[in-house]
Tab-separated table of C-alpha atoms in Angstrom:
chain	number	residue	atom	x	y	z
A	17	MET	CA	244.585	98.793	5.304
A	18	ASP	CA	247.628	99.731	7.348
A	19	ALA	CA	246.875	102.898	9.323
A	20	ASN	CA	250.611	103.373	9.948
A	21	LEU	CA	251.040	104.168	6.257
A	22	ARG	CA	248.903	107.307	6.448
A	23	PRO	CA	250.525	110.751	6.305
A	24	GLU	CA	252.658	111.313	9.398
A	25	GLY	CA	252.449	107.610	10.299
A	26	ARG	CA	250.825	106.498	13.526
A	27	ASP	CA	250.909	110.079	14.800
A	28	GLY	CA	248.874	111.400	11.875
A	29	ALA	CA	245.163	112.082	11.791
A	30	LEU	CA	242.950	109.129	10.910
A	31	VAL	CA	240.713	111.391	8.834
A	32	ARG	CA	241.787	114.318	6.640
A	33	THR	CA	240.233	116.696	4.183
A	34	ILE	CA	241.412	116.573	0.591
A	35	GLY	CA	242.922	120.029	1.102
A	36	SER	CA	244.908	118.692	4.048
A	37	TYR	CA	246.238	115.838	1.899
A	38	VAL	CA	247.246	118.260	-0.844
A	39	ALA	CA	249.079	120.463	1.671
A	40	TYR	CA	250.858	117.391	3.084
A	41	TRP	CA	251.837	116.083	-0.360
A	42	ARG	CA	253.108	119.493	-1.387
A	43	LYS	CA	255.275	120.020	1.696
A	44	TRP	CA	256.093	116.770	3.494
A	45	ALA	CA	255.398	113.625	1.456
A	46	GLN	CA	258.223	111.239	0.689
A	47	THR	CA	258.798	109.495	-2.636
A	48	TRP	CA	257.483	106.126	-1.438
A	49	GLU	CA	254.147	107.751	-0.560
A	50	PHE	CA	253.573	108.716	-4.189
A	51	GLN	CA	254.550	105.216	-5.234
A	52	ALA	CA	251.917	103.840	-2.842
A	53	LEU	CA	249.327	106.234	-4.290
A	54	LEU	CA	249.688	104.526	-7.681
A	55	LYS	CA	247.281	101.910	-6.308
A	56	ALA	CA	244.856	104.358	-4.627
A	57	ARG	CA	241.195	103.872	-5.462
A	58	ALA	CA	237.838	104.383	-3.824
A	59	ALA	CA	236.656	101.021	-2.516
A	60	ALA	CA	233.585	101.973	-0.483
A	61	GLY	CA	231.604	104.922	0.774
A	62	ASP	CA	231.260	108.190	-1.098
A	63	THR	CA	232.499	107.425	-4.620
A	64	ASP	CA	232.452	111.112	-5.572
A	65	LEU	CA	234.788	111.889	-2.663
A	66	GLY	CA	237.009	108.992	-3.742
A	67	ARG	CA	237.129	110.326	-7.302
A	68	ARG	CA	238.043	113.809	-6.038
A	69	PHE	CA	240.817	112.308	-3.877
A	70	GLU	CA	242.227	110.431	-6.877
A	71	GLU	CA	242.071	113.589	-9.005
A	72	ALA	CA	243.866	115.592	-6.297
A	73	ALA	CA	246.579	112.931	-5.903
A	74	ALA	CA	247.243	112.381	-9.621
A	75	PRO	CA	249.373	115.494	-10.287
A	76	PHE	CA	251.600	114.637	-7.322
A	77	VAL	CA	251.927	110.975	-8.299
A	78	TRP	CA	252.767	111.696	-11.920
A	79	SER	CA	255.309	114.389	-11.103
A	80	ALA	CA	257.049	112.407	-8.330
A	81	ALA	CA	259.909	111.334	-10.603
A	82	THR	CA	260.881	114.982	-11.102
A	83	ARG	CA	261.535	115.514	-7.387
A	84	ASP	CA	265.130	116.061	-6.295
A	85	GLY	CA	266.699	112.783	-5.211
A	86	PHE	CA	263.876	110.618	-6.602
A	87	VAL	CA	266.106	107.709	-7.665
A	88	ASP	CA	268.196	107.769	-4.477
A	89	ALA	CA	265.069	107.896	-2.303
A	90	ALA	CA	263.587	104.938	-4.168
A	91	ARG	CA	266.789	102.931	-3.741
A	92	ARG	CA	266.932	103.746	-0.023
A	93	MET	CA	263.356	102.537	0.443
A	94	ARG	CA	264.051	99.260	-1.367
A	95	THR	CA	267.210	98.751	0.719
A	96	ARG	CA	265.206	99.402	3.883
A	97	VAL	CA	262.685	96.742	2.894
A	98	GLU	CA	265.453	94.243	2.102
A	99	GLU	CA	267.141	94.917	5.449
A	100	SER	CA	263.863	94.343	7.285
A	101	VAL	CA	263.808	90.702	6.146
A	102	ARG	CA	267.405	89.715	6.774
A	103	GLY	CA	268.005	86.738	8.967
A	104	ALA	CA	267.273	83.050	9.127
A	105	ARG	CA	264.008	83.231	7.179
A	106	ALA	CA	265.061	85.716	4.480
A	107	ASP	CA	265.383	82.964	1.858
A	108	GLN	CA	261.801	81.875	2.564
A	109	GLU	CA	260.309	85.336	1.906
A	110	ILE	CA	257.952	85.285	-1.083
A	111	LYS	CA	256.924	88.902	-0.791
A	112	LEU	CA	259.750	91.066	0.553
A	113	GLY	CA	262.859	88.979	-0.111
A	114	ARG	CA	265.279	89.510	-2.976
A	115	GLY	CA	263.582	88.527	-6.232
A	116	GLY	CA	260.167	88.431	-4.548
A	117	LEU	CA	256.806	89.999	-5.297
A	118	ARG	CA	257.859	93.432	-4.086
A	119	ASP	CA	260.864	93.477	-6.416
A	120	VAL	CA	258.575	92.957	-9.404
A	121	GLU	CA	256.048	95.522	-8.141
A	122	PHE	CA	258.757	98.006	-7.192
A	123	THR	CA	260.412	97.809	-10.616
A	124	VAL	CA	257.119	98.181	-12.459
A	125	GLN	CA	255.947	101.070	-10.275
A	126	LEU	CA	259.194	103.001	-10.677
A	127	LEU	CA	258.993	102.627	-14.449
A	128	GLN	CA	255.397	103.832	-14.282
A	129	LEU	CA	256.369	106.876	-12.220
A	130	VAL	CA	259.241	107.800	-14.521
A	131	HIS	CA	257.452	107.308	-17.845
A	132	GLY	CA	253.838	107.847	-16.759
A	133	ARG	CA	254.471	111.585	-16.509
A	134	THR	CA	254.259	111.785	-20.287
A	135	ASP	CA	252.543	108.524	-21.245
A	136	GLY	CA	248.987	108.230	-19.944
A	137	ALA	CA	248.783	104.579	-21.051
A	138	LEU	CA	250.998	103.709	-18.056
A	139	ARG	CA	248.557	105.163	-15.529
A	140	VAL	CA	247.033	101.827	-14.565
A	141	ARG	CA	246.783	100.114	-11.165
A	142	GLY	CA	247.312	96.424	-11.803
A	143	THR	CA	250.864	95.092	-11.925
A	144	THR	CA	250.386	92.795	-14.919
A	145	GLU	CA	248.361	95.465	-16.706
A	146	ALA	CA	251.214	97.920	-16.106
A	147	ILE	CA	253.792	95.422	-17.396
A	148	GLY	CA	251.763	95.069	-20.590
A	149	ALA	CA	251.509	98.849	-20.969
A	150	LEU	CA	255.259	99.221	-20.415
A	151	ALA	CA	255.947	96.639	-23.137
A	152	ARG	CA	253.484	98.200	-25.592
A	153	GLY	CA	255.093	101.590	-24.982
A	154	GLY	CA	258.569	100.198	-25.644
A	155	TYR	CA	259.857	100.883	-22.116
A	156	ILE	CA	260.676	97.207	-21.581
A	157	GLY	CA	261.185	94.431	-24.109
A	158	ARG	CA	258.376	91.989	-24.864
A	159	ALA	CA	260.451	89.026	-23.668
A	160	ASP	CA	261.247	90.814	-20.395
A	161	ALA	CA	257.573	91.703	-19.972
A	162	ALA	CA	256.513	88.094	-20.522
A	163	GLU	CA	259.100	86.880	-18.017
A	164	LEU	CA	258.064	89.490	-15.435
A	165	CYS	CA	254.403	88.490	-15.821
A	166	ASP	CA	255.221	84.779	-15.577
A	167	CYS	CA	257.395	85.281	-12.486
A	168	TYR	CA	254.805	87.524	-10.857
A	169	ALA	CA	252.018	84.995	-11.496
A	170	PHE	CA	254.191	82.164	-10.152
A	171	LEU	CA	255.116	84.085	-6.995
A	172	ARG	CA	251.447	84.972	-6.406
A	173	ALA	CA	250.512	81.306	-6.826
A	174	VAL	CA	253.203	80.282	-4.312
A	175	GLU	CA	251.988	82.941	-1.885
A	176	HIS	CA	248.341	81.875	-2.159
A	177	ARG	CA	249.100	78.139	-1.918
A	178	ALA	CA	251.291	78.763	1.148
A	179	GLN	CA	248.377	80.549	2.830
A	180	LEU	CA	245.692	77.942	2.140
A	181	PRO	CA	246.612	75.133	4.586
A	182	ARG	CA	246.334	77.375	7.654
A	183	MET	CA	243.851	79.856	6.167
A	184	ARG	CA	245.961	82.784	7.283
A	185	ARG	CA	248.167	85.331	5.617
A	186	THR	CA	251.818	84.414	5.301
A	187	HIS	CA	254.573	85.387	2.931
A	188	LEU	CA	256.953	82.559	3.771
A	189	VAL	CA	257.693	79.358	1.906
A	190	PRO	CA	257.155	76.601	4.489
A	191	ALA	CA	260.268	75.256	6.211
A	192	ARG	CA	258.973	71.821	7.201
A	193	GLU	CA	259.419	69.113	4.588
A	194	ALA	CA	255.804	67.878	4.667
A	195	GLU	CA	254.440	71.404	4.180
A	196	LEU	CA	256.941	72.086	1.431
A	197	ARG	CA	255.927	68.883	-0.347
A	198	ALA	CA	252.235	69.858	-0.060
A	199	LEU	CA	253.020	73.289	-1.501
A	200	GLY	CA	254.872	71.702	-4.412
A	201	ARG	CA	251.909	69.419	-5.156
A	202	ALA	CA	249.505	72.364	-4.965
A	203	LEU	CA	251.516	74.220	-7.574
């Protein structure tokens, strides 16, 4: 969990009441915050509190696409992410680089936010599950859905295989030839 992603960033409270979240979402929250809430779920602790949080967040998440400037704000956020990975290693980025994991997730999540307002079948957390729901609902073609799922699975496999040799998180394709060869064999 990245504490900098909480409301008001690193300056925000570590703990909030649900009412405080609702007030924040109503007045201050940015589009990307609702996109991030698509994945929100109780993982530990008081499951009833987690359920109440999810119920409080849902109306804000599923109405986010109606906010003024929604599309422009989403584009600005994606551009910001792309600019954060420019440089010598940008072509090695599995996660944040152009055509990477985040591009697939970003596309799927935006389609969920736009169409999930009126189609409850799109209100799912998993990326591949959401792609399937988008295809079944006719929001994307079946061939496009299959390709998105295949690409997403491949990129996840590359990411995981790149992490295994050093047993640490990385989102870069190795640069050294021996490591690159090992990654290719692992795939």
